[in-house]
mmCIF file with all atom_site columns, C-alpha atoms in Angstrom:
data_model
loop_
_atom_site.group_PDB
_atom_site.id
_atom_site.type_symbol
_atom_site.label_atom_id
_atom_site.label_alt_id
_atom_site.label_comp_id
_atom_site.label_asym_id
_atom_site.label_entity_id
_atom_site.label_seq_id
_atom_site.pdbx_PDB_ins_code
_atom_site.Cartn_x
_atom_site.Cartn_y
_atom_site.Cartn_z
_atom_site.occupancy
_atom_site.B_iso_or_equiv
_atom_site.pdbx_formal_charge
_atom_site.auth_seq_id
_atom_site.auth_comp_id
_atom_site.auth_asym_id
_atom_site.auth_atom_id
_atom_site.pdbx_PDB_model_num
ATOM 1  C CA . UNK V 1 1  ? 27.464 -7.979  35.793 1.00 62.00 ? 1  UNK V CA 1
ATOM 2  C CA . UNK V 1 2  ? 29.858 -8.160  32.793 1.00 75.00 ? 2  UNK V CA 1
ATOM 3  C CA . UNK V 1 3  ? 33.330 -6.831  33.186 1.00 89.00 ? 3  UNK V CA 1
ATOM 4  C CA . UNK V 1 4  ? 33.782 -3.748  30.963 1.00 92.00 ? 4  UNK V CA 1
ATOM 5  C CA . UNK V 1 5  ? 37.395 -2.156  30.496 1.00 93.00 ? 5  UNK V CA 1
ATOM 6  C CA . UNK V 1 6  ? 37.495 1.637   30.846 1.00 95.00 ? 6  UNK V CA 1
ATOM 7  C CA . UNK V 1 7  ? 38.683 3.941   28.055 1.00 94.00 ? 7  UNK V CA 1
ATOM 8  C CA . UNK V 1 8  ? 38.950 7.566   27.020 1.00 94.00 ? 8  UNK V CA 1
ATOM 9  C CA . UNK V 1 9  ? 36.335 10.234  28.059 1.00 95.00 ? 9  UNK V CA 1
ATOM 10 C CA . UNK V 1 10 ? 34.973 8.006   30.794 1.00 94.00 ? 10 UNK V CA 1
ATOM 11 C CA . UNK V 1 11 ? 33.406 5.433   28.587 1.00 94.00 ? 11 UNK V CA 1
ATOM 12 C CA . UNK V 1 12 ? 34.026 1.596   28.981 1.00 93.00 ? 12 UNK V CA 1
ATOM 13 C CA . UNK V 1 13 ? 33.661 -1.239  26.567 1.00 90.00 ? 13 UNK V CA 1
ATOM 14 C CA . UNK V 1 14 ? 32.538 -4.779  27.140 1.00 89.00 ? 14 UNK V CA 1
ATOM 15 C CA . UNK V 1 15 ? 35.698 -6.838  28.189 1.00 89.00 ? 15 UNK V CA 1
ATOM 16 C CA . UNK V 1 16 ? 34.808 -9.700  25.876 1.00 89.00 ? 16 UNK V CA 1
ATOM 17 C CA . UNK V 1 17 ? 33.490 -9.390  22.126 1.00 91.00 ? 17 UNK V CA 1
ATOM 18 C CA . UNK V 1 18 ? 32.922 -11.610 19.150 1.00 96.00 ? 18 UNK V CA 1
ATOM 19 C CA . UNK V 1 19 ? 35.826 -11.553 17.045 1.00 96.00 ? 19 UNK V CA 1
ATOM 20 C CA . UNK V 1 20 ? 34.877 -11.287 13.215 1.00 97.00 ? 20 UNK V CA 1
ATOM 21 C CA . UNK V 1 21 ? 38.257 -12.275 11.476 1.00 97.00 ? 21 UNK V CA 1
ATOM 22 C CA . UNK V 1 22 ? 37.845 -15.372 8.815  1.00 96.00 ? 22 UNK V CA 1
ATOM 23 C CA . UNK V 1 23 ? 33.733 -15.090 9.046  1.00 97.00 ? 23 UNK V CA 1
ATOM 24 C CA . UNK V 1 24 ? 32.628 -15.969 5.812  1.00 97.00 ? 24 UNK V CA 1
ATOM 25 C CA . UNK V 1 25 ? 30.167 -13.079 4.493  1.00 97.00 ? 25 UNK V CA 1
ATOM 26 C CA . UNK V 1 26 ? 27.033 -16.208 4.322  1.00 98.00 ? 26 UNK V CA 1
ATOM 27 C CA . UNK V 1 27 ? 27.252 -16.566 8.000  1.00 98.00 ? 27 UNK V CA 1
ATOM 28 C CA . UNK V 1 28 ? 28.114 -12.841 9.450  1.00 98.00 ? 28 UNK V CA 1
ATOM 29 C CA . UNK V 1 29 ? 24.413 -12.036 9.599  1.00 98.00 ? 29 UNK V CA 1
ATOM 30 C CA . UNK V 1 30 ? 23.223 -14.608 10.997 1.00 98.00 ? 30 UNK V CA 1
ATOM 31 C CA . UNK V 1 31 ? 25.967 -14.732 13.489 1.00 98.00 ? 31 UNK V CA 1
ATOM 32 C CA . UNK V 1 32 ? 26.168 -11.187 14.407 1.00 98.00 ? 32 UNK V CA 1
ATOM 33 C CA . UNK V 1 33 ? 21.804 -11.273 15.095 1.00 98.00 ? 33 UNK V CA 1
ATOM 34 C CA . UNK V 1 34 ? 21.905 -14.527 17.505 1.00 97.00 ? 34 UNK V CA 1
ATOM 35 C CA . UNK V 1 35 ? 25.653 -12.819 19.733 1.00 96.00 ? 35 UNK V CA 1
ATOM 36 C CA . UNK V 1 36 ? 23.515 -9.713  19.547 1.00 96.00 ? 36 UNK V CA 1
ATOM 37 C CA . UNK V 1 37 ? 20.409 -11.275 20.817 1.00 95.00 ? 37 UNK V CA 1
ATOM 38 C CA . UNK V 1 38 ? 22.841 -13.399 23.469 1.00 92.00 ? 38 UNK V CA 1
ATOM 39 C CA . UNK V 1 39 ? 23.810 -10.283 25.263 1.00 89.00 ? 39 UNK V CA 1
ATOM 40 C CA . UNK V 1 40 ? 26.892 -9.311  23.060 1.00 92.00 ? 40 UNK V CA 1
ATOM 41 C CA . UNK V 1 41 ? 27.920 -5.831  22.397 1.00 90.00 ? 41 UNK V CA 1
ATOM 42 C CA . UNK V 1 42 ? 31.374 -5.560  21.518 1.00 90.00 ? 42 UNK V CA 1
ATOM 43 C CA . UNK V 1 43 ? 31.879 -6.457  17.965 1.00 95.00 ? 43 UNK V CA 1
ATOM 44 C CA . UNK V 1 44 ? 35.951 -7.056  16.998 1.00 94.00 ? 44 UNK V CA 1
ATOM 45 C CA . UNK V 1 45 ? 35.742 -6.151  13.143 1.00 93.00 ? 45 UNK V CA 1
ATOM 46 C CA . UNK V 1 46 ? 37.592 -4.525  10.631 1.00 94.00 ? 46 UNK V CA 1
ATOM 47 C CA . UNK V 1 47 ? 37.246 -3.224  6.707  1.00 93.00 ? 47 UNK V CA 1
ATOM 48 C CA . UNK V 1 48 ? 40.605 -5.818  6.429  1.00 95.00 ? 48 UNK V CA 1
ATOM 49 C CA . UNK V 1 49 ? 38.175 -8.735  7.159  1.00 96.00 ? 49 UNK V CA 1
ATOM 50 C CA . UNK V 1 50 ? 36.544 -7.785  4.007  1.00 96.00 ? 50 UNK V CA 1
ATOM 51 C CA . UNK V 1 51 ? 32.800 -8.614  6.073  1.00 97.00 ? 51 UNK V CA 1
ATOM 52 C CA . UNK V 1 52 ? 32.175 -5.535  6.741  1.00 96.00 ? 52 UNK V CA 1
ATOM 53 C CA . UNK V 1 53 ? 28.613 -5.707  4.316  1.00 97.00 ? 53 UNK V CA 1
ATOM 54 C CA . UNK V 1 54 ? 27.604 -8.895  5.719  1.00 98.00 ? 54 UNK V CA 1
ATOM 55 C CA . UNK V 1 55 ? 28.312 -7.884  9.250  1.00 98.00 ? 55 UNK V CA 1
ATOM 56 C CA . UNK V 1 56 ? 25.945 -4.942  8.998  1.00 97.00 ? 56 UNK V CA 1
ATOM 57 C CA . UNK V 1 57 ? 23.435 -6.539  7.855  1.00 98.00 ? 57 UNK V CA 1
ATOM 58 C CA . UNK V 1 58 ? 23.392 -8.890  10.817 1.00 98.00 ? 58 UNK V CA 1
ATOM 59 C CA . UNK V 1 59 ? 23.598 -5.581  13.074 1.00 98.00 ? 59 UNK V CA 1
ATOM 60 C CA . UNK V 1 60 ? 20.690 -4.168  10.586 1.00 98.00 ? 60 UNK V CA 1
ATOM 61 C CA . UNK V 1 61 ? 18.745 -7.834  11.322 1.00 98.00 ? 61 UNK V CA 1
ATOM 62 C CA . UNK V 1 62 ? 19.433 -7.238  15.128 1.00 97.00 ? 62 UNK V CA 1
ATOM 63 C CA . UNK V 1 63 ? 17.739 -3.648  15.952 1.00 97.00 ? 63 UNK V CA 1
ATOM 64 C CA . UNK V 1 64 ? 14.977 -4.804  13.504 1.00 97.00 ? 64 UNK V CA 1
ATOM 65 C CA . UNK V 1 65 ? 14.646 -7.244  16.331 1.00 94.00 ? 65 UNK V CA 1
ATOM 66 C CA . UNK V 1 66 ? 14.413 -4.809  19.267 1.00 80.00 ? 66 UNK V CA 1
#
């Protein structure tokens, strides 16, 4: 079982994520859909990255997958 860190309210997180800092905005989707499809649920990104498009549509390109 992955190890997942608690936080507020009761909830946890996984302990390890895909970071998203310096991903170019041609490979997010792609990248996001195959960690998503690994297994990966914790996502490190921010509107700083200036991804944020690209990363959505690989989360988009994921639960079309499901």
């Amino acid at each position: 079982m992955p190890v997942r860190i608690p936080v507020s309210g009761g909830a946890s997180m996984p302990a390890v994520g895909l970071g998203l800092w310096k991903v170019a905005d041609a490979d997010a989707p792609a990248l996001v859909r195959e960690a998503a499809r690994l297994g990966y649920r914790h996502l490190d990104s921010a509107c700083d990255y200036g991804n944020e498009a690209a990363v959505g549509a690989g989360i988009r390109a994921a639960l079309d997958d499901k």
